[in-house]
């Protein structure tokens, strides 16, 4: 297990090198999107419409930030359950998405798409949304404003920490942790 300080511009190149258990500190741009936004993104892909952001090399954080309090850039921004995005994730991965950040186990279809595309899935600690907010320096709603907290946002982050939970070669902290516990 290793620690990496990466810019989000490095993710596409580095994702295939990351392994389950590695820790990562990200600086750059990540996007928020949850299930309603994913449904719209895939519908836009099907219709041949422009997407809210370039998927190739992108990182999506499965979060719906709360409104910012006075003097803050963003409110609490903890991860949501990633499995809700599983019906859409393989399509986005095949279109170039290289990093997903959330919490919880992913489906075999997502793992297969990660393997095909050299992508990575990271987890952020649930319940630590206020702490995560400190690493977010700028927020801009870029699509689907009618979804409120679930709109697609462009986050500029600095030192955003996450743990690689599943890698493209089959490493999976969820299965490894259970196996280790059973010993």
JSON list of N, CA, C and O in Angstrom, two decimals, residues 53-80:
[
{"chain": "A", "resi": 53, "resn": "UNK", "atom": "N", "xyz": [-19.88, 17.62, -18.73]},
{"chain": "A", "resi": 53, "resn": "UNK", "atom": "CA", "xyz": [-18.42, 17.71, -18.60]},
{"chain": "A", "resi": 53, "resn": "UNK", "atom": "C", "xyz": [-17.81, 16.57, -19.41]},
{"chain": "A", "resi": 53, "resn": "UNK", "atom": "O", "xyz": [-18.48, 15.60, -19.74]},
{"chain": "A", "resi": 54, "resn": "UNK", "atom": "N", "xyz": [-16.55, 16.73, -19.74]},
{"chain": "A", "resi": 54, "resn": "UNK", "atom": "CA", "xyz": [-15.81, 15.72, -20.50]},
{"chain": "A", "resi": 54, "resn": "UNK", "atom": "C", "xyz": [-15.59, 14.50, -19.61]},
{"chain": "A", "resi": 54, "resn": "UNK", "atom": "O", "xyz": [-14.97, 14.61, -18.55]},
{"chain": "A", "resi": 55, "resn": "UNK", "atom": "N", "xyz": [-16.08, 13.35, -20.01]},
{"chain": "A", "resi": 55, "resn": "UNK", "atom": "CA", "xyz": [-15.92, 12.13, -19.22]},
{"chain": "A", "resi": 55, "resn": "UNK", "atom": "C", "xyz": [-14.50, 11.58, -19.27]},
{"chain": "A", "resi": 55, "resn": "UNK", "atom": "O", "xyz": [-14.02, 11.00, -18.29]},
{"chain": "A", "resi": 56, "resn": "UNK", "atom": "N", "xyz": [-13.82, 11.75, -20.38]},
{"chain": "A", "resi": 56, "resn": "UNK", "atom": "CA", "xyz": [-12.50, 11.17, -20.55]},
{"chain": "A", "resi": 56, "resn": "UNK", "atom": "C", "xyz": [-11.53, 11.72, -19.51]},
{"chain": "A", "resi": 56, "resn": "UNK", "atom": "O", "xyz": [-11.22, 12.91, -19.50]},
{"chain": "A", "resi": 57, "resn": "UNK", "atom": "N", "xyz": [-11.08, 10.85, -18.61]},
{"chain": "A", "resi": 57, "resn": "UNK", "atom": "CA", "xyz": [-10.14, 11.24, -17.57]},
{"chain": "A", "resi": 57, "resn": "UNK", "atom": "C", "xyz": [-10.77, 11.88, -16.35]},
{"chain": "A", "resi": 57, "resn": "UNK", "atom": "O", "xyz": [-10.06, 12.32, -15.44]},
{"chain": "A", "resi": 58, "resn": "UNK", "atom": "N", "xyz": [-12.10, 11.92, -16.29]},
{"chain": "A", "resi": 58, "resn": "UNK", "atom": "CA", "xyz": [-12.78, 12.61, -15.18]},
{"chain": "A", "resi": 58, "resn": "UNK", "atom": "C", "xyz": [-12.90, 11.73, -13.94]},
{"chain": "A", "resi": 58, "resn": "UNK", "atom": "O", "xyz": [-12.82, 10.51, -14.00]},
{"chain": "A", "resi": 59, "resn": "UNK", "atom": "N", "xyz": [-13.14, 12.42, -12.82]},
{"chain": "A", "resi": 59, "resn": "UNK", "atom": "CA", "xyz": [-13.44, 11.78, -11.54]},
{"chain": "A", "resi": 59, "resn": "UNK", "atom": "C", "xyz": [-14.80, 12.28, -11.08]},
{"chain": "A", "resi": 59, "resn": "UNK", "atom": "O", "xyz": [-15.06, 13.49, -11.09]},
{"chain": "A", "resi": 60, "resn": "UNK", "atom": "N", "xyz": [-15.66, 11.35, -10.70]},
{"chain": "A", "resi": 60, "resn": "UNK", "atom": "CA", "xyz": [-16.98, 11.71, -10.16]},
{"chain": "A", "resi": 60, "resn": "UNK", "atom": "C", "xyz": [-17.03, 11.31, -8.70]},
{"chain": "A", "resi": 60, "resn": "UNK", "atom": "O", "xyz": [-16.69, 10.19, -8.32]},
{"chain": "A", "resi": 61, "resn": "UNK", "atom": "N", "xyz": [-17.46, 12.27, -7.88]},
{"chain": "A", "resi": 61, "resn": "UNK", "atom": "CA", "xyz": [-17.69, 12.05, -6.45]},
{"chain": "A", "resi": 61, "resn": "UNK", "atom": "C", "xyz": [-19.18, 11.92, -6.26]},
{"chain": "A", "resi": 61, "resn": "UNK", "atom": "O", "xyz": [-19.94, 12.83, -6.59]},
{"chain": "A", "resi": 62, "resn": "UNK", "atom": "N", "xyz": [-19.61, 10.79, -5.74]},
{"chain": "A", "resi": 62, "resn": "UNK", "atom": "CA", "xyz": [-21.02, 10.54, -5.51]},
{"chain": "A", "resi": 62, "resn": "UNK", "atom": "C", "xyz": [-21.44, 11.27, -4.23]},
{"chain": "A", "resi": 62, "resn": "UNK", "atom": "O", "xyz": [-21.39, 10.71, -3.13]},
{"chain": "A", "resi": 63, "resn": "UNK", "atom": "N", "xyz": [-21.84, 12.51, -4.39]},
{"chain": "A", "resi": 63, "resn": "UNK", "atom": "CA", "xyz": [-22.20, 13.33, -3.25]},
{"chain": "A", "resi": 63, "resn": "UNK", "atom": "C", "xyz": [-23.25, 14.36, -3.64]},
{"chain": "A", "resi": 63, "resn": "UNK", "atom": "O", "xyz": [-23.33, 14.76, -4.80]},
{"chain": "A", "resi": 64, "resn": "UNK", "atom": "N", "xyz": [-24.03, 14.76, -2.67]},
{"chain": "A", "resi": 64, "resn": "UNK", "atom": "CA", "xyz": [-25.01, 15.84, -2.84]},
{"chain": "A", "resi": 64, "resn": "UNK", "atom": "C", "xyz": [-24.78, 16.84, -1.73]},
{"chain": "A", "resi": 64, "resn": "UNK", "atom": "O", "xyz": [-25.37, 16.74, -0.66]},
{"chain": "A", "resi": 65, "resn": "UNK", "atom": "N", "xyz": [-23.88, 17.78, -1.95]},
{"chain": "A", "resi": 65, "resn": "UNK", "atom": "CA", "xyz": [-23.49, 18.72, -0.90]},
{"chain": "A", "resi": 65, "resn": "UNK", "atom": "C", "xyz": [-24.66, 19.51, -0.32]},
{"chain": "A", "resi": 65, "resn": "UNK", "atom": "O", "xyz": [-25.61, 19.84, -1.03]},
{"chain": "A", "resi": 66, "resn": "UNK", "atom": "N", "xyz": [-24.57, 19.81, 0.96]},
{"chain": "A", "resi": 66, "resn": "UNK", "atom": "CA", "xyz": [-25.56, 20.68, 1.59]},
{"chain": "A", "resi": 66, "resn": "UNK", "atom": "C", "xyz": [-25.17, 22.13, 1.31]},
{"chain": "A", "resi": 66, "resn": "UNK", "atom": "O", "xyz": [-24.03, 22.42, 0.96]},
{"chain": "A", "resi": 67, "resn": "UNK", "atom": "N", "xyz": [-26.14, 23.05, 1.45]},
{"chain": "A", "resi": 67, "resn": "UNK", "atom": "CA", "xyz": [-25.82, 24.47, 1.20]},
{"chain": "A", "resi": 67, "resn": "UNK", "atom": "C", "xyz": [-24.72, 24.97, 2.14]},
{"chain": "A", "resi": 67, "resn": "UNK", "atom": "O", "xyz": [-24.60, 24.54, 3.28]},
{"chain": "A", "resi": 68, "resn": "UNK", "atom": "N", "xyz": [-23.95, 25.90, 1.62]},
{"chain": "A", "resi": 68, "resn": "UNK", "atom": "CA", "xyz": [-22.86, 26.50, 2.40]},
{"chain": "A", "resi": 68, "resn": "UNK", "atom": "C", "xyz": [-23.42, 27.44, 3.46]},
{"chain": "A", "resi": 68, "resn": "UNK", "atom": "O", "xyz": [-24.40, 28.15, 3.22]},
{"chain": "A", "resi": 69, "resn": "UNK", "atom": "N", "xyz": [-22.80, 27.43, 4.61]},
{"chain": "A", "resi": 69, "resn": "UNK", "atom": "CA", "xyz": [-23.12, 28.41, 5.65]},
{"chain": "A", "resi": 69, "resn": "UNK", "atom": "C", "xyz": [-22.33, 29.67, 5.34]},
{"chain": "A", "resi": 69, "resn": "UNK", "atom": "O", "xyz": [-21.35, 29.63, 4.59]},
{"chain": "A", "resi": 70, "resn": "UNK", "atom": "N", "xyz": [-22.72, 30.80, 5.91]},
{"chain": "A", "resi": 70, "resn": "UNK", "atom": "CA", "xyz": [-21.97, 32.04, 5.66]},
{"chain": "A", "resi": 70, "resn": "UNK", "atom": "C", "xyz": [-20.47, 31.86, 5.90]},
{"chain": "A", "resi": 70, "resn": "UNK", "atom": "O", "xyz": [-20.06, 31.26, 6.89]},
{"chain": "A", "resi": 71, "resn": "UNK", "atom": "N", "xyz": [-19.67, 32.32, 4.94]},
{"chain": "A", "resi": 71, "resn": "UNK", "atom": "CA", "xyz": [-18.22, 32.23, 5.05]},
{"chain": "A", "resi": 71, "resn": "UNK", "atom": "C", "xyz": [-17.65, 30.92, 4.56]},
{"chain": "A", "resi": 71, "resn": "UNK", "atom": "O", "xyz": [-16.43, 30.74, 4.57]},
{"chain": "A", "resi": 72, "resn": "UNK", "atom": "N", "xyz": [-18.50, 29.98, 4.13]},
{"chain": "A", "resi": 72, "resn": "UNK", "atom": "CA", "xyz": [-18.02, 28.69, 3.64]},
{"chain": "A", "resi": 72, "resn": "UNK", "atom": "C", "xyz": [-18.22, 28.61, 2.13]},
{"chain": "A", "resi": 72, "resn": "UNK", "atom": "O", "xyz": [-19.09, 29.26, 1.56]},
{"chain": "A", "resi": 73, "resn": "UNK", "atom": "N", "xyz": [-17.41, 27.77, 1.48]},
{"chain": "A", "resi": 73, "resn": "UNK", "atom": "CA", "xyz": [-17.53, 27.52, 0.05]},
{"chain": "A", "resi": 73, "resn": "UNK", "atom": "C", "xyz": [-18.66, 26.53, -0.22]},
{"chain": "A", "resi": 73, "resn": "UNK", "atom": "O", "xyz": [-19.38, 26.63, -1.20]},
{"chain": "A", "resi": 74, "resn": "UNK", "atom": "N", "xyz": [-18.81, 25.57, 0.69]},
{"chain": "A", "resi": 74, "resn": "UNK", "atom": "CA", "xyz": [-19.75, 24.46, 0.52]},
{"chain": "A", "resi": 74, "resn": "UNK", "atom": "C", "xyz": [-20.14, 23.96, 1.90]},
{"chain": "A", "resi": 74, "resn": "UNK", "atom": "O", "xyz": [-19.39, 24.14, 2.86]},
{"chain": "A", "resi": 75, "resn": "UNK", "atom": "N", "xyz": [-21.31, 23.34, 1.99]},
{"chain": "A", "resi": 75, "resn": "UNK", "atom": "CA", "xyz": [-21.70, 22.70, 3.24]},
{"chain": "A", "resi": 75, "resn": "UNK", "atom": "C", "xyz": [-21.08, 21.31, 3.33]},
{"chain": "A", "resi": 75, "resn": "UNK", "atom": "O", "xyz": [-20.12, 20.99, 2.63]},
{"chain": "A", "resi": 76, "resn": "UNK", "atom": "N", "xyz": [-21.67, 20.49, 4.15]},
{"chain": "A", "resi": 76, "resn": "UNK", "atom": "CA", "xyz": [-21.20, 19.11, 4.31]},
{"chain": "A", "resi": 76, "resn": "UNK", "atom": "C", "xyz": [-21.27, 18.39, 2.96]},
{"chain": "A", "resi": 76, "resn": "UNK", "atom": "O", "xyz": [-22.23, 18.56, 2.22]},
{"chain": "A", "resi": 77, "resn": "UNK", "atom": "N", "xyz": [-20.26, 17.61, 2.66]},
{"chain": "A", "resi": 77, "resn": "UNK", "atom": "CA", "xyz": [-20.18, 16.96, 1.35]},
{"chain": "A", "resi": 77, "resn": "UNK", "atom": "C", "xyz": [-19.66, 15.52, 1.49]},
{"chain": "A", "resi": 77, "resn": "UNK", "atom": "O", "xyz": [-18.64, 15.15, 0.96]},
{"chain": "A", "resi": 78, "resn": "UNK", "atom": "N", "xyz": [-20.44, 14.74, 2.25]},
{"chain": "A", "resi": 78, "resn": "UNK", "atom": "CA", "xyz": [-20.07, 13.34, 2.45]},
{"chain": "A", "resi": 78, "resn": "UNK", "atom": "C", "xyz": [-20.49, 12.48, 1.28]},
{"chain": "A", "resi": 78, "resn": "UNK", "atom": "O", "xyz": [-21.37, 12.86, 0.49]},
{"chain": "A", "resi": 79, "resn": "UNK", "atom": "N", "xyz": [-19.90, 11.29, 1.16]},
{"chain": "A", "resi": 79, "resn": "UNK", "atom": "CA", "xyz": [-20.22, 10.39, 0.05]},
{"chain": "A", "resi": 79, "resn": "UNK", "atom": "C", "xyz": [-21.59, 9.74, 0.23]},
{"chain": "A", "resi": 79, "resn": "UNK", "atom": "O", "xyz": [-22.06, 9.55, 1.35]},
{"chain": "A", "resi": 80, "resn": "UNK", "atom": "N", "xyz": [-22.20, 9.40, -0.89]},
{"chain": "A", "resi": 80, "resn": "UNK", "atom": "CA", "xyz": [-23.45, 8.64, -0.86]},
{"chain": "A", "resi": 80, "resn": "UNK", "atom": "C", "xyz": [-23.16, 7.21, -1.32]},
{"chain": "A", "resi": 80, "resn": "UNK", "atom": "O", "xyz": [-22.08, 6.92, -1.84]}
]
